[in-house]
mmCIF file of C-alpha atoms in Angstrom:
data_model
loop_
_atom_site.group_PDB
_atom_site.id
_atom_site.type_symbol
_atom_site.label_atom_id
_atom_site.label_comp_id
_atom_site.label_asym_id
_atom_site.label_seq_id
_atom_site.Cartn_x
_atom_site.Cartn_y
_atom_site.Cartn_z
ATOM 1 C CA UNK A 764 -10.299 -27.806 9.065
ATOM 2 C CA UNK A 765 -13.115 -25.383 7.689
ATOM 3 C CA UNK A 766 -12.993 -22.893 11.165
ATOM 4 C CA UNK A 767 -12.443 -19.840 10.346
ATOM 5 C CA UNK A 768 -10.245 -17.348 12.374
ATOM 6 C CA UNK A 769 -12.207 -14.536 12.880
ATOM 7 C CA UNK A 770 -10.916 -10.739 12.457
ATOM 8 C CA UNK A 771 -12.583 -7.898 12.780
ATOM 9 C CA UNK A 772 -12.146 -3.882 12.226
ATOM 10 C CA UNK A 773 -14.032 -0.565 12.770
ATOM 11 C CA UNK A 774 -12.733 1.637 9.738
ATOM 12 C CA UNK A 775 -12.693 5.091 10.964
ATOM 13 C CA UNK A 776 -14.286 7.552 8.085
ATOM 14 C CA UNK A 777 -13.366 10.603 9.158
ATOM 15 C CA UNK A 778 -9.030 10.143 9.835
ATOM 16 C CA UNK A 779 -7.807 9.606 6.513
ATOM 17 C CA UNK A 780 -4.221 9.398 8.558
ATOM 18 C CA UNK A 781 -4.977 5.748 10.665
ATOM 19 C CA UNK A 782 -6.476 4.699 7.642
ATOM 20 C CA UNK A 783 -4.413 1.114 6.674
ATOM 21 C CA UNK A 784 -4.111 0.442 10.428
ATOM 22 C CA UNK A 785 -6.680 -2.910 9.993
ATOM 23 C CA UNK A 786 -4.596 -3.818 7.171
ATOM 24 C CA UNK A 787 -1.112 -3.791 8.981
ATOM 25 C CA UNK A 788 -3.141 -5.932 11.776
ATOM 26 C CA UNK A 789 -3.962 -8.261 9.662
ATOM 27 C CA UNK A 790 -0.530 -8.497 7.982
ATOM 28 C CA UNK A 791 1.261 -8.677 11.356
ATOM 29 C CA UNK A 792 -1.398 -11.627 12.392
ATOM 30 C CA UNK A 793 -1.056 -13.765 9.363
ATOM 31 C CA UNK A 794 2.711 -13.436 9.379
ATOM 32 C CA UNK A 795 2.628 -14.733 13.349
ATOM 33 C CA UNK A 796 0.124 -17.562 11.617
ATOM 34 C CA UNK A 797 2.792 -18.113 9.342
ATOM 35 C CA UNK A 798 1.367 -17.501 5.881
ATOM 36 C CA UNK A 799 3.322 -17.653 3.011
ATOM 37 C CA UNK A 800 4.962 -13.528 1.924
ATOM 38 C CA UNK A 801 2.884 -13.632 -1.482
ATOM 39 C CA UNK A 802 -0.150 -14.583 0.072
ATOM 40 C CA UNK A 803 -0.378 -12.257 2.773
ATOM 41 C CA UNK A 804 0.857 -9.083 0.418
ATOM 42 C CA UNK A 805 -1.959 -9.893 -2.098
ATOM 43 C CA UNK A 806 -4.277 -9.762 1.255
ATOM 44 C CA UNK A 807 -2.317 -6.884 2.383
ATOM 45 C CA UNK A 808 -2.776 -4.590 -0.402
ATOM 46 C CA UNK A 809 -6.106 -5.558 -1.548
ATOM 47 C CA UNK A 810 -7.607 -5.315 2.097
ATOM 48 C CA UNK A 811 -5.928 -1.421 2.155
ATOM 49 C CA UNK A 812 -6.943 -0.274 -1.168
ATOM 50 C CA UNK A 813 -10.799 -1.079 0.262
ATOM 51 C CA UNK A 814 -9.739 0.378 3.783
ATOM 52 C CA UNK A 815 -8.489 3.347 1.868
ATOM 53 C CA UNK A 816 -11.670 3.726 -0.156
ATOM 54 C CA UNK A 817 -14.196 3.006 2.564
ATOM 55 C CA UNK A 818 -12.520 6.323 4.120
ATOM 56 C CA UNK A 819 -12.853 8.510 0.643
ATOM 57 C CA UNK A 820 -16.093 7.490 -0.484
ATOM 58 C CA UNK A 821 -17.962 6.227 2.949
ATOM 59 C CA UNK A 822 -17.055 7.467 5.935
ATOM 60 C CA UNK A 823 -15.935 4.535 7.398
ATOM 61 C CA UNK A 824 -17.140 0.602 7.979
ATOM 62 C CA UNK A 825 -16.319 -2.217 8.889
ATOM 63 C CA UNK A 826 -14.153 -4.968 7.873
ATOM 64 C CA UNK A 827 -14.271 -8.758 8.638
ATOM 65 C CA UNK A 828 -11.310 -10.760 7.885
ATOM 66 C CA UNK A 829 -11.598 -14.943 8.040
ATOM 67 C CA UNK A 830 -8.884 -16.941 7.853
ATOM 68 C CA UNK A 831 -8.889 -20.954 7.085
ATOM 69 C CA UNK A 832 -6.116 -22.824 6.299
ATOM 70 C CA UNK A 833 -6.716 -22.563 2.328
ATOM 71 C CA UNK A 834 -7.902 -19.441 1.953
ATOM 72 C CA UNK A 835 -8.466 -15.730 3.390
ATOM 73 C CA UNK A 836 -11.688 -14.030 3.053
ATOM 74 C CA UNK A 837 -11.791 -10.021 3.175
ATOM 75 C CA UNK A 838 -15.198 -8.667 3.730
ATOM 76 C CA UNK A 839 -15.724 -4.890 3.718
ATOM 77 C CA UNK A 840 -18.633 -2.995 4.640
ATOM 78 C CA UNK A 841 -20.061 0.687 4.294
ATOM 79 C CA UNK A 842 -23.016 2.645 4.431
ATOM 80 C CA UNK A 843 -21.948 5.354 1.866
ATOM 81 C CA UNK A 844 -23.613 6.551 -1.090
ATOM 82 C CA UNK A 845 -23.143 3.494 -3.164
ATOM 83 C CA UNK A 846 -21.318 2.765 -6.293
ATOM 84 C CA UNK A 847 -23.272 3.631 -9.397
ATOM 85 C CA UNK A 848 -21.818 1.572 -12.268
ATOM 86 C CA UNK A 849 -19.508 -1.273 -11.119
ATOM 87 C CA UNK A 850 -18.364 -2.022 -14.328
ATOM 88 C CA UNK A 851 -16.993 1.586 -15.115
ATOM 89 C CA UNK A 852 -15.524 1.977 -11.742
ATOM 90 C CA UNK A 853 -13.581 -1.785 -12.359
ATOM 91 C CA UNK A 854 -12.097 0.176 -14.886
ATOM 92 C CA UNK A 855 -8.662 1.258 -14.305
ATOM 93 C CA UNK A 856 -8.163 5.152 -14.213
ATOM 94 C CA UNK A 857 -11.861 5.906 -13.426
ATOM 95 C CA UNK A 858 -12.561 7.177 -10.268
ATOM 96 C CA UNK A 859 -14.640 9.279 -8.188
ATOM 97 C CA UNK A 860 -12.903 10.503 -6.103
ATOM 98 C CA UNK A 861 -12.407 14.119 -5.816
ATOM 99 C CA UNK A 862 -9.219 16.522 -6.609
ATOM 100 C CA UNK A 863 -8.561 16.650 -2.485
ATOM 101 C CA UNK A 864 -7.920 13.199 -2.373
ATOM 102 C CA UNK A 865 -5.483 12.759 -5.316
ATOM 103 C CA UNK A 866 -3.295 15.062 -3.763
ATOM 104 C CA UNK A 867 -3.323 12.388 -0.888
ATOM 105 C CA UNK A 868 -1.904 10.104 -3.333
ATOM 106 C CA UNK A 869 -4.862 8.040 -3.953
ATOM 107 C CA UNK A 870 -8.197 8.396 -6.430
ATOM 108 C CA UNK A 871 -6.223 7.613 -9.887
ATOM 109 C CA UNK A 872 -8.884 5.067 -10.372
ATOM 110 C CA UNK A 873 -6.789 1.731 -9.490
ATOM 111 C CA UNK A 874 -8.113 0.638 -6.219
ATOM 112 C CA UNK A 875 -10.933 -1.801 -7.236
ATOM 113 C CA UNK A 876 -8.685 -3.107 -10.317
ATOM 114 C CA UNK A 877 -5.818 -3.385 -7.657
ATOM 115 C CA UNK A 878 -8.045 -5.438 -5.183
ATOM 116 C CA UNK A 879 -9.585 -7.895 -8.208
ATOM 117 C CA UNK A 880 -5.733 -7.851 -9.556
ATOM 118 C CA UNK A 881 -4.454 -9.211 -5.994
ATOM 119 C CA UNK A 882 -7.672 -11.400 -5.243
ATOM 120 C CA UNK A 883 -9.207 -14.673 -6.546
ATOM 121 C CA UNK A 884 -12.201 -13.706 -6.064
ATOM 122 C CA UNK A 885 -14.241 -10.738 -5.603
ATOM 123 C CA UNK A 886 -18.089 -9.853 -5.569
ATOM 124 C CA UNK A 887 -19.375 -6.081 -5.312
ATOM 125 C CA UNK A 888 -22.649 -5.769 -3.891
ATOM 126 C CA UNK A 889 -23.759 -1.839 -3.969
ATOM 127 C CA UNK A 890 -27.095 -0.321 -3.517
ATOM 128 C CA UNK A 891 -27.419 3.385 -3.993
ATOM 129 C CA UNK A 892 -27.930 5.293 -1.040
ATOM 130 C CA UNK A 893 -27.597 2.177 1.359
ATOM 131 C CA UNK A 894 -23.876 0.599 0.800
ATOM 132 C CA UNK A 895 -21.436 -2.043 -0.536
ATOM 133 C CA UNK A 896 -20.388 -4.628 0.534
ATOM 134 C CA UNK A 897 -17.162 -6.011 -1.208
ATOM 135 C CA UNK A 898 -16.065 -9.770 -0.244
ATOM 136 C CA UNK A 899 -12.659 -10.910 -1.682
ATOM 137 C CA UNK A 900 -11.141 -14.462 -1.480
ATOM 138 C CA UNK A 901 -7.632 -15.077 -1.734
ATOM 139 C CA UNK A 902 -6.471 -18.951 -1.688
ATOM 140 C CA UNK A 903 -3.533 -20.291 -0.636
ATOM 141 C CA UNK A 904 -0.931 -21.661 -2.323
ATOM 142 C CA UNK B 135 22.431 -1.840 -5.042
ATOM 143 C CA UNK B 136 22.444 -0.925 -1.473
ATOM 144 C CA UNK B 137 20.908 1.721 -0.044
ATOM 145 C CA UNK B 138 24.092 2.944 1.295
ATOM 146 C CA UNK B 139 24.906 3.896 -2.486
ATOM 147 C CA UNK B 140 21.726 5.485 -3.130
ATOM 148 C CA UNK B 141 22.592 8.242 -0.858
ATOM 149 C CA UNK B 142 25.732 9.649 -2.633
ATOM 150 C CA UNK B 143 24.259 9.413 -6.182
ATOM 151 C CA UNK B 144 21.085 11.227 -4.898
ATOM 152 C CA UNK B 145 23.055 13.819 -3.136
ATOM 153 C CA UNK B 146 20.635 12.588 -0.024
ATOM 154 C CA UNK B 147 20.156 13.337 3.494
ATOM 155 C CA UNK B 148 19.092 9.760 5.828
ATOM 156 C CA UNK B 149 16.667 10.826 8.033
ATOM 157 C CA UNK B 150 16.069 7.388 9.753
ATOM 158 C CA UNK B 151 17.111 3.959 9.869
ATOM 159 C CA UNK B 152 21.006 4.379 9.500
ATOM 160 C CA UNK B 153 21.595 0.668 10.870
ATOM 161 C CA UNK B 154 19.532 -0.737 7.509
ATOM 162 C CA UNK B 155 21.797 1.217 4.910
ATOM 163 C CA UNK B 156 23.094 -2.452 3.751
ATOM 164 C CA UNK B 157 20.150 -3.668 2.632
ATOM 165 C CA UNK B 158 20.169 -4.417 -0.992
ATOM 166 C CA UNK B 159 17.295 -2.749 -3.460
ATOM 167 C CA UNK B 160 16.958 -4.653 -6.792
ATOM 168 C CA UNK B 161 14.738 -1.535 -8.626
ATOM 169 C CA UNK B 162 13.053 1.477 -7.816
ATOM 170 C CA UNK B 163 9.627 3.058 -8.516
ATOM 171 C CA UNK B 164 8.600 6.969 -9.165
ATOM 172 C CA UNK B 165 5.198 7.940 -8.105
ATOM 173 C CA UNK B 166 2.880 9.894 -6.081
ATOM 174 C CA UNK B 167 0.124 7.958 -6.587
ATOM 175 C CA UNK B 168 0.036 5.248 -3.931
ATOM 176 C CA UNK B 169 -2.596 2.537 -5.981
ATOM 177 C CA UNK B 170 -0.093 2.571 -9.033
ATOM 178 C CA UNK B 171 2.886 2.069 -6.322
ATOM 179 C CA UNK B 172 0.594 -0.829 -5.010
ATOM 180 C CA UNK B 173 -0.393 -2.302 -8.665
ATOM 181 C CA UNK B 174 3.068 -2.553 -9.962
ATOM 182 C CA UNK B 175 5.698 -3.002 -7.237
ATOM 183 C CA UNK B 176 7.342 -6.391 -5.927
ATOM 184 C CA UNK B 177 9.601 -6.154 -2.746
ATOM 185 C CA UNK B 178 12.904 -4.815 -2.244
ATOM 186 C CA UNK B 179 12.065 -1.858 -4.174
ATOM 187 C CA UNK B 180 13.054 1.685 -3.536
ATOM 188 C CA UNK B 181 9.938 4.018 -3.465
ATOM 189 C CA UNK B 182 10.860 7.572 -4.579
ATOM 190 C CA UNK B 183 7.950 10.066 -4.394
ATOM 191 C CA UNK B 184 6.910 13.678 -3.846
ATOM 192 C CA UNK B 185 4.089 12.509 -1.925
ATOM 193 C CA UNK B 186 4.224 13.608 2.423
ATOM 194 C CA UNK B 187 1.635 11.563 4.308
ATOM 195 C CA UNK B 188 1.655 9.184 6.253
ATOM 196 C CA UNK B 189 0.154 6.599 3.951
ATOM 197 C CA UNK B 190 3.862 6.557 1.690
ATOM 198 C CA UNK B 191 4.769 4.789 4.753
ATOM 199 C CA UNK B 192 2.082 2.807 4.632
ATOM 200 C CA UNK B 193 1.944 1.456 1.203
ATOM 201 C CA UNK B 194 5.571 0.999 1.491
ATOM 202 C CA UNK B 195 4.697 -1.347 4.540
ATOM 203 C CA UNK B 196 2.006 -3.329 2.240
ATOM 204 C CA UNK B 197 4.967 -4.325 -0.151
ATOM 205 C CA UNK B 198 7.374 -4.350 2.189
ATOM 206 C CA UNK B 199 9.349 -2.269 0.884
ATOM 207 C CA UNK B 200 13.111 -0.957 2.620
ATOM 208 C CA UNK B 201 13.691 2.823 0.923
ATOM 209 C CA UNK B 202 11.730 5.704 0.555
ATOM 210 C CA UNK B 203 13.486 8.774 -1.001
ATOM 211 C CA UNK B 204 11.785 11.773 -0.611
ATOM 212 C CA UNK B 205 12.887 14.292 -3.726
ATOM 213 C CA UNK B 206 12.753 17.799 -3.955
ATOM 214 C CA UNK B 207 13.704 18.886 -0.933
ATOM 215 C CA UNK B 208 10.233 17.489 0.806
ATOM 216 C CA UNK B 209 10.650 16.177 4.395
ATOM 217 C CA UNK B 210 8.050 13.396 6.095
ATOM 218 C CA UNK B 211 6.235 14.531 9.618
ATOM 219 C CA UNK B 212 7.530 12.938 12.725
ATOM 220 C CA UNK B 213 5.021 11.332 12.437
ATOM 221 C CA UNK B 214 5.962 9.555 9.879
ATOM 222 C CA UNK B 215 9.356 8.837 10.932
ATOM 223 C CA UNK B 216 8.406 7.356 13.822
ATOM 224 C CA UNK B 217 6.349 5.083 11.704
ATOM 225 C CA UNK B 218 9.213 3.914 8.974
ATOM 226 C CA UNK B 219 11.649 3.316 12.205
ATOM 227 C CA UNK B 220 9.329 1.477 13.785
ATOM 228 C CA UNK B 221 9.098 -0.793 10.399
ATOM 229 C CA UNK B 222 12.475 -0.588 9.555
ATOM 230 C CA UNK B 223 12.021 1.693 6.410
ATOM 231 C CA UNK B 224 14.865 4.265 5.502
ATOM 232 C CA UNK B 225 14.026 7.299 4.374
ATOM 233 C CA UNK B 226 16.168 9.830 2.458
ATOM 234 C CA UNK B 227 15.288 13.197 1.061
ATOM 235 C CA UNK B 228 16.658 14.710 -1.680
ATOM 236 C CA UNK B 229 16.845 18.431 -2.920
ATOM 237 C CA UNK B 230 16.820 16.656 -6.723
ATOM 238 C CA UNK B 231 13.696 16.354 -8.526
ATOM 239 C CA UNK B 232 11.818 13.325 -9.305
ATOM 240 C CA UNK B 233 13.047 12.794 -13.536
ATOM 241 C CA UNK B 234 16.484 13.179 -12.251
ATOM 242 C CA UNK B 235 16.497 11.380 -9.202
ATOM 243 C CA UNK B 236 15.075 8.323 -10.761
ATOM 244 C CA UNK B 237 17.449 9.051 -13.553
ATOM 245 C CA UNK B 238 20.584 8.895 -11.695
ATOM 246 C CA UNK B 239 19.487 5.779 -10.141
ATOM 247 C CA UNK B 240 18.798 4.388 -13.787
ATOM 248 C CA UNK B 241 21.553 5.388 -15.469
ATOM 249 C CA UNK B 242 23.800 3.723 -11.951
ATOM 250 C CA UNK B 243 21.969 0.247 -13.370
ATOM 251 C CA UNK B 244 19.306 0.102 -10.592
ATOM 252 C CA UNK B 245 16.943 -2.142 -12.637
ATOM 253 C CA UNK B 246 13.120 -0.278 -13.545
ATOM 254 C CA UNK B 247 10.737 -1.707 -11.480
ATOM 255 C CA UNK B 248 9.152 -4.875 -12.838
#
């Protein structure tokens, strides 16, 4: 019961345009797996927020998606410049991000609250200079 | 509402996915900031925006949503056509601007989103 289907995902840094392309994988796979709607929106749009902001703040990663029959874990990994006070950027309007990529529609500060507001769980690991990791859990219903 | 009755009261031009025009949208959303569209919106919502790139699409794929009205006057890439008809998303442009866009829907009882 506890094997995991395995997923994984280069996140190309530098085309903010295919950004999101892991995350409609992973929608189209978990539909085929049969997942209930809720379920696999809340992985959805929590796994694209992080897709989205692995390409504005980190040029890129990786992303590893497991799924078991009770839950689906999203992990995301980057070698950017690290994020420099968790708590402030949990908050919801703070962000980062610079004036170029608000005109892209994103950067308004709500794509970490987004991916705890959609997720169980969720655990930022960040280290200046070196990365973050960000592994999300969301059960199933 | 359908979307077939959006595109009267918005004055609106369909610029794919004519075949879907019966598909019913409970509320509708005004934003060109993707995240907020993503924090607040359940499904069968109609996305208006400002916003051309191809990540409108996108989001509106994450939520699964069926409309996307582009208001004043913008028009997506091919690009980005090719993307909504492969998903099934209509998109409409309108010359109107956003307040009265999503204003005309209101007032024509298409619930607020939420």
């Amino acid at each position: 019961m506890d094997e995991a289907l395995k997923f994984h995902f280069v996140i190309d840094g530098d085309n903010f345009t295919s950004a999101g392309e892991a995350s409609v994988e992973v929608k189209k796979k978990l539909r085929q797996l049969g997942f209930p709607p809720d379920v696999i929106r809340r992985v959805s749009i929590a796994m694209y927020e992080g897709e989205i902001n692995m390409v504005i703040h980190a040029r890129g990663g990786v992303a590893d998606v497991l799924v078991y029959p009770d839950r689906i874990v999203i992990i995301l990994e980057d070698h950017g410049p690290g994020i420099e006070d968790i708590d402030l950027a949990m908050q919801e309007g703070y962000s980062t991000a610079p004036d170029s990529v608000r005109a892209l529609g994103f950067g308004a500060g709500m794509g970490l609250p987004n991916m705890k507001r959609y997720t169980e769980e969720m655990h930022i690991e960040s280290t200046l200079g070196v990365g973050t990791t960000i592994t999300m859990v969301v059960n199933v219903q | 509402m359908k979307i077939r009755e959006i595109v009267p009261l918005l004055e609106a031009e369909i610029l794919c996915c004519e075949d879907e025009l019966d598909v019913e949208v409970y509320n509708a959303c005004g934003s060109d900031m993707m995240s907020d569209v993503l924090a607040f919106v359940k499904d069968q919502t109609a996305l208006l925006t400002g916003l051309v790139n191809p990540q409108v699409i996108r989001t509106a794929m994450m939520v699964d949503m069926r409309c996307i009205v582009f208001v004043r006057g913008k028009h997506p890439t091919p690009e980005m056509i090719a993307l909504a008809e492969e998903n099934r998303i209509v998109l409409l442009s309108t010359g109107l601007r956003m307040y009265e866009a999503c204003g005309r829907l209101y007032v024509s009882h298409l619930a607020k989103e939420g």
